[in-house]
XYZ file of C-alpha atoms in Angstrom:
720
model
C -0.073 -124.083 -3.141
C 1.798 -122.721 -5.899
C -1.226 -120.868 -7.148
C -2.037 -119.498 -3.678
C 1.569 -118.488 -3.180
C 1.577 -116.690 -6.456
C -1.586 -114.815 -5.552
C -0.171 -113.637 -2.222
C 2.975 -112.566 -3.907
C 1.007 -110.656 -6.470
C -0.985 -108.973 -3.678
C 2.162 -107.966 -1.902
C 3.516 -106.504 -5.061
C 0.389 -104.424 -5.524
C 0.594 -103.180 -1.882
C 4.204 -102.311 -2.316
C 3.349 -100.443 -5.477
C 0.572 -98.394 -3.719
C 2.914 -97.634 -0.822
C 5.514 -96.440 -3.229
C 2.993 -94.248 -5.006
C 1.824 -92.859 -1.628
C 5.336 -91.948 -0.707
C 5.743 -90.175 -4.010
C 2.440 -88.129 -3.469
C 2.991 -87.086 0.232
C 4.052 -83.411 0.469
C 7.271 -82.542 2.170
C 7.221 -81.580 5.904
C 8.122 -77.924 5.327
C 5.086 -77.546 3.047
C 2.804 -78.860 5.804
C 4.193 -76.340 8.280
C 3.537 -73.534 5.766
C -0.065 -74.618 5.332
C -0.624 -74.712 9.088
C 0.712 -71.179 9.444
C -1.484 -69.962 6.630
C -4.554 -71.546 8.167
C -3.713 -70.038 11.554
C -3.219 -66.587 10.000
C -6.515 -66.891 8.139
C -8.310 -67.860 11.328
C -6.716 -64.953 13.188
C -7.753 -62.469 10.506
C -11.306 -63.785 10.504
C -11.393 -63.535 14.304
C -10.110 -59.947 14.191
C -12.705 -58.998 11.592
C -15.464 -60.499 13.702
C -14.141 -58.728 16.774
C -14.022 -55.466 14.845
C -17.571 -55.947 13.694
C -18.660 -56.650 17.248
C -16.951 -53.457 18.457
C -18.474 -51.457 15.600
C -21.939 -52.822 16.312
C -21.508 -52.017 19.994
C -20.334 -48.483 19.202
C -23.184 -47.934 16.764
C -25.608 -49.315 19.300
C -24.330 -46.869 21.900
C -23.936 -43.780 19.730
C -26.599 -44.347 17.082
C -28.890 -46.783 18.859
C -31.664 -44.288 19.392
C -31.503 -43.104 15.788
C -31.618 -46.611 14.359
C -34.238 -47.598 16.902
C -36.379 -44.742 15.672
C -35.888 -45.900 12.074
C -37.046 -49.379 12.958
C -39.974 -48.049 14.931
C -40.805 -45.675 12.105
C -41.684 -48.646 9.982
C -44.422 -49.581 12.409
C -44.936 -46.382 14.462
C -48.460 -45.180 14.958
C -47.518 -41.963 16.759
C -44.407 -40.448 18.221
C -43.881 -37.334 20.237
C -41.436 -35.370 22.291
C -41.612 -35.469 26.077
C -40.394 -31.986 27.008
C -37.927 -31.305 29.799
C -38.466 -28.707 32.482
C -35.934 -25.914 32.218
C -34.173 -25.362 35.520
C -35.538 -22.606 37.737
C -33.637 -19.456 38.664
C -33.862 -18.510 42.338
C -32.653 -15.618 44.420
C -30.216 -16.292 47.251
C -33.106 -16.947 49.670
C -34.981 -19.389 47.429
C -37.476 -16.974 45.861
C -38.332 -18.114 42.335
C -37.279 -15.603 39.676
C -37.776 -17.851 36.630
C -40.099 -20.877 36.566
C -42.017 -23.151 34.201
C -45.740 -23.402 33.585
C -47.222 -26.444 31.799
C -49.146 -25.818 28.580
C -50.824 -28.354 26.314
C -50.983 -29.058 22.598
C -54.301 -30.538 21.417
C -53.557 -33.568 19.217
C -56.077 -35.176 16.835
C -55.872 -38.775 15.532
C -58.074 -38.741 12.380
C -57.626 -42.496 11.863
C -59.356 -43.170 15.178
C -61.898 -40.356 15.043
C -63.166 -41.361 11.590
C -63.152 -45.091 12.343
C -66.784 -45.093 13.544
C -69.797 -42.765 13.455
C -70.196 -43.420 17.199
C -66.757 -41.850 17.695
C -66.671 -39.158 15.011
C -69.975 -37.456 15.772
C -69.633 -37.073 19.555
C -65.921 -36.222 19.318
C -66.447 -33.413 16.817
C -69.457 -32.189 18.789
C -67.375 -31.966 21.947
C -64.505 -30.137 20.205
C -66.977 -27.556 18.911
C -68.689 -27.324 22.296
C -65.483 -26.789 24.306
C -63.387 -24.682 21.946
C -65.745 -23.226 19.368
C -63.924 -24.806 16.443
C -65.554 -24.687 13.027
C -67.109 -28.115 12.477
C -66.686 -27.842 8.714
C -62.934 -27.366 9.178
C -62.748 -30.452 11.381
C -64.692 -32.568 8.881
C -62.473 -31.335 6.053
C -59.376 -32.358 8.048
C -60.770 -35.865 8.566
C -61.608 -36.178 4.883
C -58.179 -34.990 3.718
C -56.118 -36.973 6.251
C -58.181 -40.053 7.120
C -55.118 -42.211 7.817
C -53.157 -39.613 9.811
C -52.544 -40.410 13.444
C -50.935 -37.175 14.688
C -52.231 -33.679 13.942
C -51.324 -30.786 16.273
C -54.541 -28.807 16.059
C -53.997 -26.164 18.780
C -50.753 -25.274 20.522
C -49.927 -24.190 24.068
C -53.416 -24.446 25.513
C -53.912 -23.605 29.178
C -54.512 -26.311 31.759
C -57.980 -24.903 32.394
C -58.994 -25.365 28.769
C -57.530 -28.852 28.663
C -59.381 -29.912 31.810
C -62.675 -28.641 30.393
C -62.474 -31.157 27.545
C -61.192 -34.043 29.697
C -64.045 -33.627 32.202
C -66.718 -33.816 29.485
C -64.904 -36.712 27.812
C -64.978 -38.730 31.028
C -68.642 -37.893 31.570
C -69.652 -39.096 28.092
C -67.406 -42.173 28.013
C -68.579 -43.350 31.419
C -72.226 -43.297 30.323
C -72.956 -46.992 29.650
C -76.414 -46.237 28.257
C -75.131 -44.748 25.015
C -72.831 -46.117 22.348
C -71.161 -42.748 21.715
C -67.526 -42.554 22.769
C -64.997 -39.745 22.649
C -61.720 -40.967 21.178
C -58.792 -39.831 19.016
C -58.121 -36.649 21.004
C -55.254 -36.282 23.460
C -53.039 -33.566 24.902
C -49.273 -33.202 24.634
C -47.535 -31.398 27.509
C -45.020 -28.592 27.013
C -43.579 -25.996 29.394
C -43.742 -22.238 29.092
C -41.055 -20.117 30.743
C -42.582 -17.608 33.154
C -41.074 -14.830 35.234
C -43.208 -14.144 38.329
C -41.793 -10.659 38.866
C -42.075 -9.524 35.239
C -39.448 -6.752 34.919
C -37.514 -7.445 38.132
C -33.804 -8.079 37.508
C -34.506 -8.297 33.776
C -30.932 -7.388 32.758
C -29.487 -9.953 35.089
C -31.926 -12.840 34.471
C -32.369 -12.607 30.695
C -35.049 -14.633 28.937
C -35.405 -17.979 27.174
C -36.947 -19.265 23.966
C -40.546 -20.474 23.987
C -39.569 -24.129 24.309
C -36.941 -23.435 26.966
C -34.139 -24.852 24.833
C -32.034 -21.702 24.646
C -31.518 -18.542 26.685
C -30.818 -14.970 25.639
C -28.951 -12.454 27.775
C -28.249 -12.696 31.490
C -28.165 -15.898 33.503
C -30.510 -17.577 31.011
C -27.822 -17.346 28.328
C -24.644 -17.753 30.372
C -25.926 -20.830 32.213
C -27.989 -22.220 29.339
C -26.300 -25.640 29.319
C -26.965 -25.932 33.041
C -30.598 -24.821 32.852
C -31.555 -26.751 29.719
C -32.429 -30.429 30.058
C -32.837 -33.248 27.529
C -36.168 -34.022 25.895
C -37.622 -37.513 26.133
C -39.486 -39.460 23.446
C -42.742 -41.379 23.292
C -43.426 -43.974 20.588
C -46.700 -45.776 19.912
C -46.498 -48.629 17.435
C -48.201 -51.857 16.347
C -46.429 -55.024 17.490
C -46.354 -58.412 15.769
C -49.703 -59.305 17.315
C -51.185 -56.087 15.864
C -51.538 -54.680 19.344
C -50.709 -51.095 20.271
C -47.496 -50.731 22.236
C -45.931 -47.648 23.807
C -42.261 -46.940 24.453
C -41.226 -44.054 26.717
C -37.847 -42.437 27.046
C -38.074 -40.050 29.992
C -36.988 -36.443 29.745
C -34.125 -35.151 31.885
C -34.955 -31.825 33.549
C -32.465 -28.965 33.773
C -30.611 -27.923 36.915
C -31.761 -25.062 39.126
C -29.519 -22.005 39.389
C -29.434 -20.136 42.711
C -28.316 -16.559 42.126
C -26.542 -14.227 44.539
C -29.327 -11.676 44.104
C -31.499 -10.717 47.057
C -34.951 -10.151 45.585
C -35.920 -7.651 48.294
C -32.747 -5.642 47.821
C -33.234 -5.805 44.063
C -36.802 -4.538 44.468
C -35.655 -1.586 46.589
C -33.030 -0.634 44.025
C -35.410 -0.852 41.083
C -38.151 1.056 42.872
C -35.829 3.971 43.621
C -34.367 3.955 40.105
C -37.873 4.079 38.635
C -38.867 6.893 40.977
C -35.793 8.876 39.945
C -36.629 8.412 36.280
C -40.204 9.507 36.821
C -39.001 12.684 38.533
C -35.832 13.497 36.552
C -35.182 10.809 33.964
C -32.099 9.749 32.032
C -30.991 7.796 29.016
C -29.979 5.007 31.364
C -29.688 4.715 35.115
C -27.707 1.808 36.556
C -27.009 0.529 40.057
C -24.941 -2.421 41.259
C -24.725 -3.535 44.900
C -21.990 -5.999 45.880
C -20.436 -7.754 48.805
C -16.869 -6.399 48.583
C -15.498 -9.344 50.541
C -16.387 -12.116 48.103
C -17.500 -10.561 44.793
C -21.174 -11.513 45.125
C -23.567 -9.232 43.262
C -26.551 -8.599 45.539
C -28.498 -6.345 43.179
C -27.967 -5.187 39.619
C -30.318 -3.039 37.584
C -30.332 -0.571 34.749
C -33.283 1.510 33.625
C -35.238 1.306 31.338
C -36.610 -2.139 32.234
C -38.335 -4.670 29.990
C -40.894 -7.414 30.637
C -39.213 -10.823 30.730
C -42.551 -12.463 29.873
C -42.805 -10.340 26.731
C -39.307 -8.989 26.047
C -40.167 -7.635 22.587
C -42.754 -5.206 23.960
C -41.044 -1.825 23.660
C -43.899 0.008 25.387
C -42.946 -1.441 28.789
C -39.780 0.653 28.881
C -41.813 3.852 28.798
C -39.375 5.229 26.238
C -41.501 4.496 23.183
C -45.141 5.263 22.431
C -47.388 3.030 20.338
C -47.225 5.640 17.576
C -43.424 5.777 17.642
C -43.149 1.990 17.533
C -45.594 1.771 14.625
C -43.463 4.247 12.679
C -40.278 2.189 13.177
C -38.793 -0.040 10.520
C -37.893 -3.613 11.467
C -34.246 -2.607 11.628
C -35.037 0.276 13.964
C -37.124 -1.975 16.198
C -34.335 -4.530 16.393
C -31.831 -1.820 17.257
C -34.131 -0.452 19.978
C -34.612 -3.935 21.439
C -30.890 -4.648 21.396
C -30.239 -1.470 23.361
C -33.074 -2.262 25.751
C -31.857 -5.810 26.458
C -28.191 -4.868 26.903
C -26.896 -4.785 30.478
C -25.485 -1.305 31.077
C -23.398 -2.486 34.025
C -21.384 -5.016 32.015
C -21.846 -4.092 28.358
C -21.403 -0.321 28.183
C -18.093 1.544 28.229
C -17.752 4.961 29.817
C -15.077 7.289 31.121
C -15.247 6.948 34.917
C -14.071 10.419 35.849
C -13.174 11.102 39.483
C -14.185 7.650 40.733
C -10.818 6.552 39.273
C -8.772 8.987 41.386
C -8.429 6.610 44.387
C -6.950 4.002 42.020
C -4.251 6.425 40.886
C -3.344 7.299 44.458
C -3.359 3.632 45.485
C -0.840 2.802 42.740
C 1.516 5.544 43.931
C 1.290 4.480 47.572
C 1.966 0.834 46.724
C 5.086 1.657 44.701
C 6.434 4.068 47.313
C 6.063 7.007 44.954
C 3.579 8.721 47.268
C 3.182 9.270 50.988
C 0.143 10.495 52.955
C 2.369 13.351 54.082
C 2.932 14.626 50.530
C 1.584 18.081 49.829
C 0.437 19.687 46.611
C -0.333 23.287 45.744
C -3.414 23.767 43.608
C -3.399 27.165 41.938
C -6.421 26.389 39.798
C -4.753 24.505 36.955
C -1.660 23.362 35.070
C -0.046 25.128 32.120
C 1.301 22.448 29.778
C 2.089 24.667 26.779
C 2.047 28.314 25.844
C -1.544 29.457 25.987
C -2.767 25.996 26.951
C -3.913 25.127 30.431
C -5.791 22.346 32.212
C -7.966 23.948 34.882
C -8.923 22.387 38.162
C -12.666 22.343 38.663
C -11.969 24.969 41.325
C -10.307 27.524 39.080
C -9.514 29.717 42.100
C -7.333 26.930 43.382
C -7.531 24.769 46.502
C -4.236 25.987 47.893
C -2.081 23.472 49.754
C -3.497 19.936 49.964
C -2.177 16.716 51.414
C -2.916 13.325 49.842
C -6.186 12.835 51.731
C -7.320 16.336 50.763
C -6.656 15.481 47.115
C -9.414 12.859 47.401
C -11.718 14.908 49.607
C -11.450 17.923 47.302
C -11.266 15.760 44.151
C -8.584 18.156 42.990
C -7.596 17.771 39.354
C -4.486 19.886 39.790
C -3.254 17.666 42.629
C -3.987 14.516 40.605
C -2.066 15.943 37.657
C 0.951 16.361 39.924
C 0.407 12.893 41.406
C 0.242 11.375 37.914
C 3.534 13.036 37.012
C 5.027 11.932 40.315
C 4.241 8.245 39.912
C 5.077 8.187 36.202
C 3.780 6.347 33.150
C 5.335 2.977 34.002
C 3.710 2.702 37.436
C 0.370 4.066 36.242
C 0.169 1.638 33.313
C 1.296 -1.238 35.535
C -1.554 -0.762 37.990
C -4.485 -0.228 35.640
C -4.518 -3.968 34.739
C -3.812 -4.862 38.379
C -7.128 -3.187 39.230
C -8.803 -5.111 36.404
C -9.205 -2.189 34.006
C -8.999 -2.893 30.289
C -9.997 -6.560 30.612
C -13.184 -8.426 31.400
C -13.756 -9.137 35.058
C -14.968 -12.658 34.294
C -18.422 -12.058 35.736
C -20.771 -14.912 34.851
C -22.903 -12.870 32.450
C -22.650 -12.806 28.643
C -21.344 -10.019 26.448
C -19.038 -8.318 28.948
C -16.896 -5.561 27.424
C -13.130 -5.280 27.874
C -12.495 -1.565 28.219
C -9.981 0.620 26.374
C -6.648 1.736 27.863
C -3.635 3.602 26.528
C -0.545 1.432 26.116
C 2.522 2.586 27.996
C 4.537 3.080 24.815
C 1.764 5.252 23.341
C 1.016 7.321 26.434
C 1.955 10.988 26.226
C 2.248 13.326 29.199
C -1.233 14.681 28.459
C -2.570 11.131 28.398
C -0.929 10.398 31.741
C -2.264 13.420 33.599
C -5.793 13.151 32.183
C -5.877 9.404 32.851
C -4.717 10.125 36.397
C -7.977 11.931 37.181
C -10.183 9.502 35.271
C -10.422 10.796 31.707
C -9.501 9.452 28.268
C -9.800 5.759 29.046
C -12.877 3.553 29.040
C -14.107 1.007 31.558
C -17.359 -0.723 32.478
C -19.338 -0.141 35.640
C -18.583 -3.677 36.853
C -14.845 -3.130 36.282
C -14.866 -0.003 38.409
C -16.997 -1.720 41.063
C -14.659 -4.730 41.289
C -11.618 -2.420 41.461
C -13.198 -0.332 44.241
C -14.092 -3.468 46.204
C -10.409 -4.449 46.244
C -9.511 -0.959 47.512
C -11.842 -1.192 50.515
C -11.553 -4.878 51.489
C -7.841 -4.831 52.228
C -6.551 -5.395 48.704
C -8.180 -8.642 47.492
C -9.552 -8.633 43.951
C -12.414 -11.127 43.688
C -14.156 -12.125 40.482
C -17.654 -10.629 40.597
C -20.331 -13.305 40.208
C -24.117 -13.570 40.124
C -24.627 -17.300 40.827
C -24.281 -18.919 44.247
C -24.925 -22.604 43.578
C -26.373 -25.116 41.119
C -28.873 -27.775 42.224
C -30.033 -30.938 40.455
C -33.774 -31.672 40.044
C -33.513 -34.176 42.903
C -32.258 -31.434 45.225
C -28.594 -32.434 45.317
C -26.103 -29.568 45.108
C -24.020 -29.952 41.956
C -21.769 -26.944 42.434
C -21.198 -24.230 44.985
C -19.745 -21.016 43.567
C -17.426 -19.649 46.208
C -15.377 -16.474 46.098
C -12.531 -16.531 43.594
C -9.453 -14.550 44.592
C -7.714 -13.367 41.427
C -4.872 -11.360 42.940
C -3.871 -8.955 45.660
C -3.974 -5.357 44.444
C -2.837 -3.214 47.376
C -1.681 -3.562 50.967
C -3.846 -3.341 54.068
C -2.280 0.005 54.992
C -3.108 1.545 51.611
C -6.667 0.227 51.909
C -7.044 1.799 55.368
C -5.797 5.151 54.093
C -8.255 5.162 51.173
C -11.221 4.187 53.352
C -10.388 7.023 55.732
C -10.039 9.536 52.900
C -13.284 8.501 51.193
C -15.141 8.579 54.516
C -13.883 12.126 55.037
C -15.099 12.957 51.538
C -18.675 11.952 52.428
C -18.528 13.601 55.852
C -17.520 16.909 54.286
C -19.913 16.843 51.303
C -22.007 19.945 50.782
C -24.701 20.744 49.929
C -25.935 17.349 48.613
C -24.559 14.866 51.052
C -24.809 11.078 51.114
C -24.133 11.081 54.856
C -26.806 9.398 57.014
C -26.936 10.089 60.768
C -25.380 7.280 62.789
C -23.669 5.530 59.872
C -20.175 5.636 58.430
C -20.341 5.955 54.662
C -17.354 6.255 52.388
C -17.583 7.315 48.778
C -16.288 9.057 45.681
C -18.054 11.070 43.004
C -17.435 11.110 39.277
C -18.538 13.082 36.234
C -17.577 11.983 32.727
C -18.240 13.768 29.482
C -19.288 11.602 26.577
C -18.043 11.781 23.029
C -18.459 13.895 21.017
C -17.462 16.503 23.591
C -19.247 19.315 21.794
C -22.609 17.683 22.598
C -21.997 18.214 26.330
C -23.619 14.970 27.385
C -22.506 13.460 30.676
C -22.436 10.348 32.805
C -22.544 11.181 36.531
C -21.764 8.589 39.177
C -21.208 7.898 42.840
C -19.376 4.941 44.412
C -19.992 4.298 48.129
C -19.690 1.669 50.854
C -20.931 0.919 54.391
C -19.853 0.612 57.141
C -16.894 2.648 55.974
C -14.386 1.287 58.518
C -15.243 -2.352 57.775
C -17.218 -2.432 54.513
C -19.899 -5.078 54.095
C -21.756 -3.505 51.179
C -20.583 -1.552 48.151
C -22.794 0.385 45.728
C -22.145 2.152 42.432
C -24.762 4.501 40.987
C -24.356 5.660 37.379
C -26.707 8.062 35.589
C -26.196 8.333 31.842
C -27.405 11.634 30.404
C -29.836 12.929 33.038
C -32.813 14.703 31.486
C -31.782 18.213 32.485
C -30.541 21.199 30.548
C -27.010 21.019 31.956
C -26.238 17.356 32.577
C -22.998 18.089 34.413
C -24.801 19.896 37.203
C -26.823 18.796 40.178
C -26.372 16.179 42.860
C -28.378 13.555 40.993
C -26.140 10.553 41.597
C -25.475 11.728 45.147
C -29.147 12.162 45.958
C -30.082 8.802 44.453
C -27.274 7.125 46.423
C -28.506 8.613 49.685
C -32.099 7.601 48.939
C -30.972 4.065 48.212
C -28.931 3.725 51.419
C -31.818 5.138 53.463
C -34.012 2.325 52.130
C -31.374 -0.421 52.090
C -29.772 0.040 55.519
C -32.953 -0.783 57.505
C -33.580 -3.850 55.343
C -30.010 -5.051 55.880
C -30.480 -4.500 59.606
C -27.217 -2.585 59.889
C -26.745 -0.998 63.291
C -25.446 2.556 63.683
C -21.706 2.828 64.305
C -21.779 6.511 65.224
C -23.743 8.823 67.439
C -27.149 9.016 65.800
C -27.074 12.790 66.053
C -26.508 14.929 62.979
C -23.547 13.873 60.817
C -20.900 16.370 59.744
C -22.879 17.136 56.591
C -26.365 18.561 56.853
C -29.283 16.791 55.227
C -29.296 17.645 51.534
C -32.128 19.194 49.561
C -33.765 17.029 46.927
C -32.761 19.139 43.959
C -30.092 21.719 43.168
C -32.744 24.346 42.676
C -33.970 23.845 46.256
C -30.504 24.729 47.456
C -30.782 28.105 45.820
C -28.112 27.396 43.219
C -29.294 28.221 39.699
C -26.935 25.862 37.972
C -26.674 23.189 40.600
C -23.713 21.187 41.777
C -22.293 18.021 40.383
C -23.054 14.710 42.036
C -23.281 16.296 45.405
C -20.105 18.255 44.829
C -20.005 21.992 45.201
C -22.430 24.067 43.104
C -21.238 24.725 39.602
C -21.764 28.439 39.952
C -19.162 28.586 42.709
C -16.414 26.417 41.375
C -17.320 24.400 38.349
C -17.189 25.430 34.713
C -20.077 24.134 32.656
C -19.676 21.806 29.746
C -17.131 19.199 28.945
C -14.512 17.353 30.895
C -11.251 16.356 29.332
C -11.497 15.688 25.624
C -10.459 12.415 24.173
C -6.833 11.869 23.323
C -5.761 14.325 20.720
C -9.174 15.952 20.559
C -9.554 19.673 21.035
C -12.483 20.347 23.331
C -15.217 22.654 22.193
C -15.114 26.013 23.949
C -12.146 24.891 25.963
C -13.991 21.966 27.563
C -15.060 21.792 31.191
C -13.644 20.489 34.413
C -13.460 16.830 35.167
C -15.981 16.977 37.963
C -18.012 19.916 36.838
C -18.176 21.094 40.447
C -16.244 21.517 43.646
C -14.484 18.573 45.112
C -16.903 15.897 46.182
C -19.384 18.118 47.892
C -16.833 20.128 49.867
C -17.363 23.849 49.439
C -14.424 24.971 51.474
C -13.191 28.507 51.718
C -11.307 29.184 48.516
C -7.562 29.253 48.852
C -4.819 30.293 46.509
C -4.713 32.986 43.924
C -7.403 33.883 41.462
C -6.515 32.477 38.037
C -4.937 34.716 35.497
C -7.043 37.126 33.613
C -9.976 37.091 35.999
C -11.072 33.618 34.910
C -13.622 33.472 37.646
C -15.998 35.370 35.413
C -19.268 33.538 35.036
C -21.422 32.937 32.044
C -25.098 31.981 31.998
C -26.549 29.958 34.839
C -23.569 30.768 37.001
C -21.194 28.668 34.882
C -17.643 29.740 34.199
C -16.877 30.916 30.720
C -13.605 28.973 30.711
C -13.462 25.188 30.774
C -10.831 22.845 32.052
C -8.628 23.165 28.974
C -7.659 26.698 28.094
C -6.588 26.794 24.477
C -7.190 23.085 24.077
C -4.448 20.548 23.552
C -3.093 18.620 20.625
């Protein structure tokens, strides 16, 4: 017992000793809590890192997935190729295709397949020589040099007819079970070629695209490039783990179709008449724009010379350059000629508008209460602004007493000088931007110019009075057209635009381009007054009238001298609208440097305008709004010479020999005109050859020089 008792006691002692040691080794409670927190923090950090990696992998998969996928496939890719998109079509407002796509085919050779067997190589090379006349030695050399290649583009942009010729023979040979020969290792890759069915039609407005359809240049092709261009697809052929050929396709996304506001028939009429004019008379550039004044839609836009959209670099199409002249050009000269040819005169060329700006000046005065239709002005043939210095009216005998409407009908410079002084610099400079002058209109075409205006703080009295009748500031044709549209539609300035809607490849309408009202320019009453005055101007035109029996036509002429003034080169123009009382169509005709000895003479813009309306009105199915008998103005002769006037009239205004000095209009600011310059219109007011009123200018200034032109211009003594 004693021994057993001692053993148990000894055991208990050992247990007590271990328990005591365990108590001494156990960490304190606060240390355990610290360790738990550390473990939790470590776990949280690891979880966050894993989450971050998952997000990064997801992002990379989304943004770089295709790139990395291609890298993986590249390790086992047999062939890969681009599946081209179809560039969106461009249509006219009625659905006529103006720009389309035509499939073409690249002939692809796979030397690894062709050279894999004599029963493939021999018949395949034979067929390539048979169909396309290739040199067999060249083909054999290719196979010898690149035996392992699987993708060789041997001929590019082959026609469908040529492709089908090979495919038909291939099927015939391969379907013949009696022979071992097989055609293999040749296939065709599809691309699309941009084609323009009407060649030169609307070339300035449409523009052209690159060969692959990825980018556009000029016109709608450039402005709407992101809309028209699609996204290319991809095709991969690779060997899988079982050494079998697999193919992966990523479909292309075609571009959207753009429906323009252009009417192809109206555009054709305009271009036909422009071309006819240039064949008979000719000019450096002849431009026409037809618009709907009530919403800003451009219905036709053209400037001559034209170019072929299917071959835009061919200078011979314009008719301005011979093969010999082109061959003699340097590359720089050719590029400069092409740049000028491709530029859109209507939106990218600045000019001084001349008398077409006079209604804007009068509108500003009426709106600010500075003018009244009852105002009267005495035109004595000019305005003396300094000793020995005088600005002549184009009628240097003087128009006598004119009211505000007469100032437009007669296109009287003297009256406009007085009107400019009456309304003042502040009002004049306030309204030029209101009418959209000096800034881009926002038309949906690339490269639009801003225009150049005098700032109010820099405008002298000479600047004011010359600006008042349309000289010494620069605008674009589209700026003047948009401003005129606001004058005749009741005062609403709409952004001009050339696109009507955008349609997806599946036919769904993505966007409809409606009219965009920018601001109100004038009141309804001012608009009514101007329409009446400009209708009277056309009704009283002589001898080259734009009046057409049965129709109300309103309009305003303009003649602008180009810099340098001493060269006596002119831009003549005519702005018009029908029906005059409730305008539905507006047209601006601009002729830059007509090919005549005296460019300031003759009713060239007037005659072209009349010819255009005579062709357009029946197409538009406009009904007469007047008695179809003879209009107030008699039918005009075709040329000034036919009217018996040796020098001609200006833009359908009165003959130069009766009222208009030859040569320059107002010189540029601060520029002294050569030989005293010439009148702003170069002829009597807007075709009206009324009985001369007022006194003869001092010193017998009615004396005429050669060709019936006055020896004195608009500025006597010049101005500084």
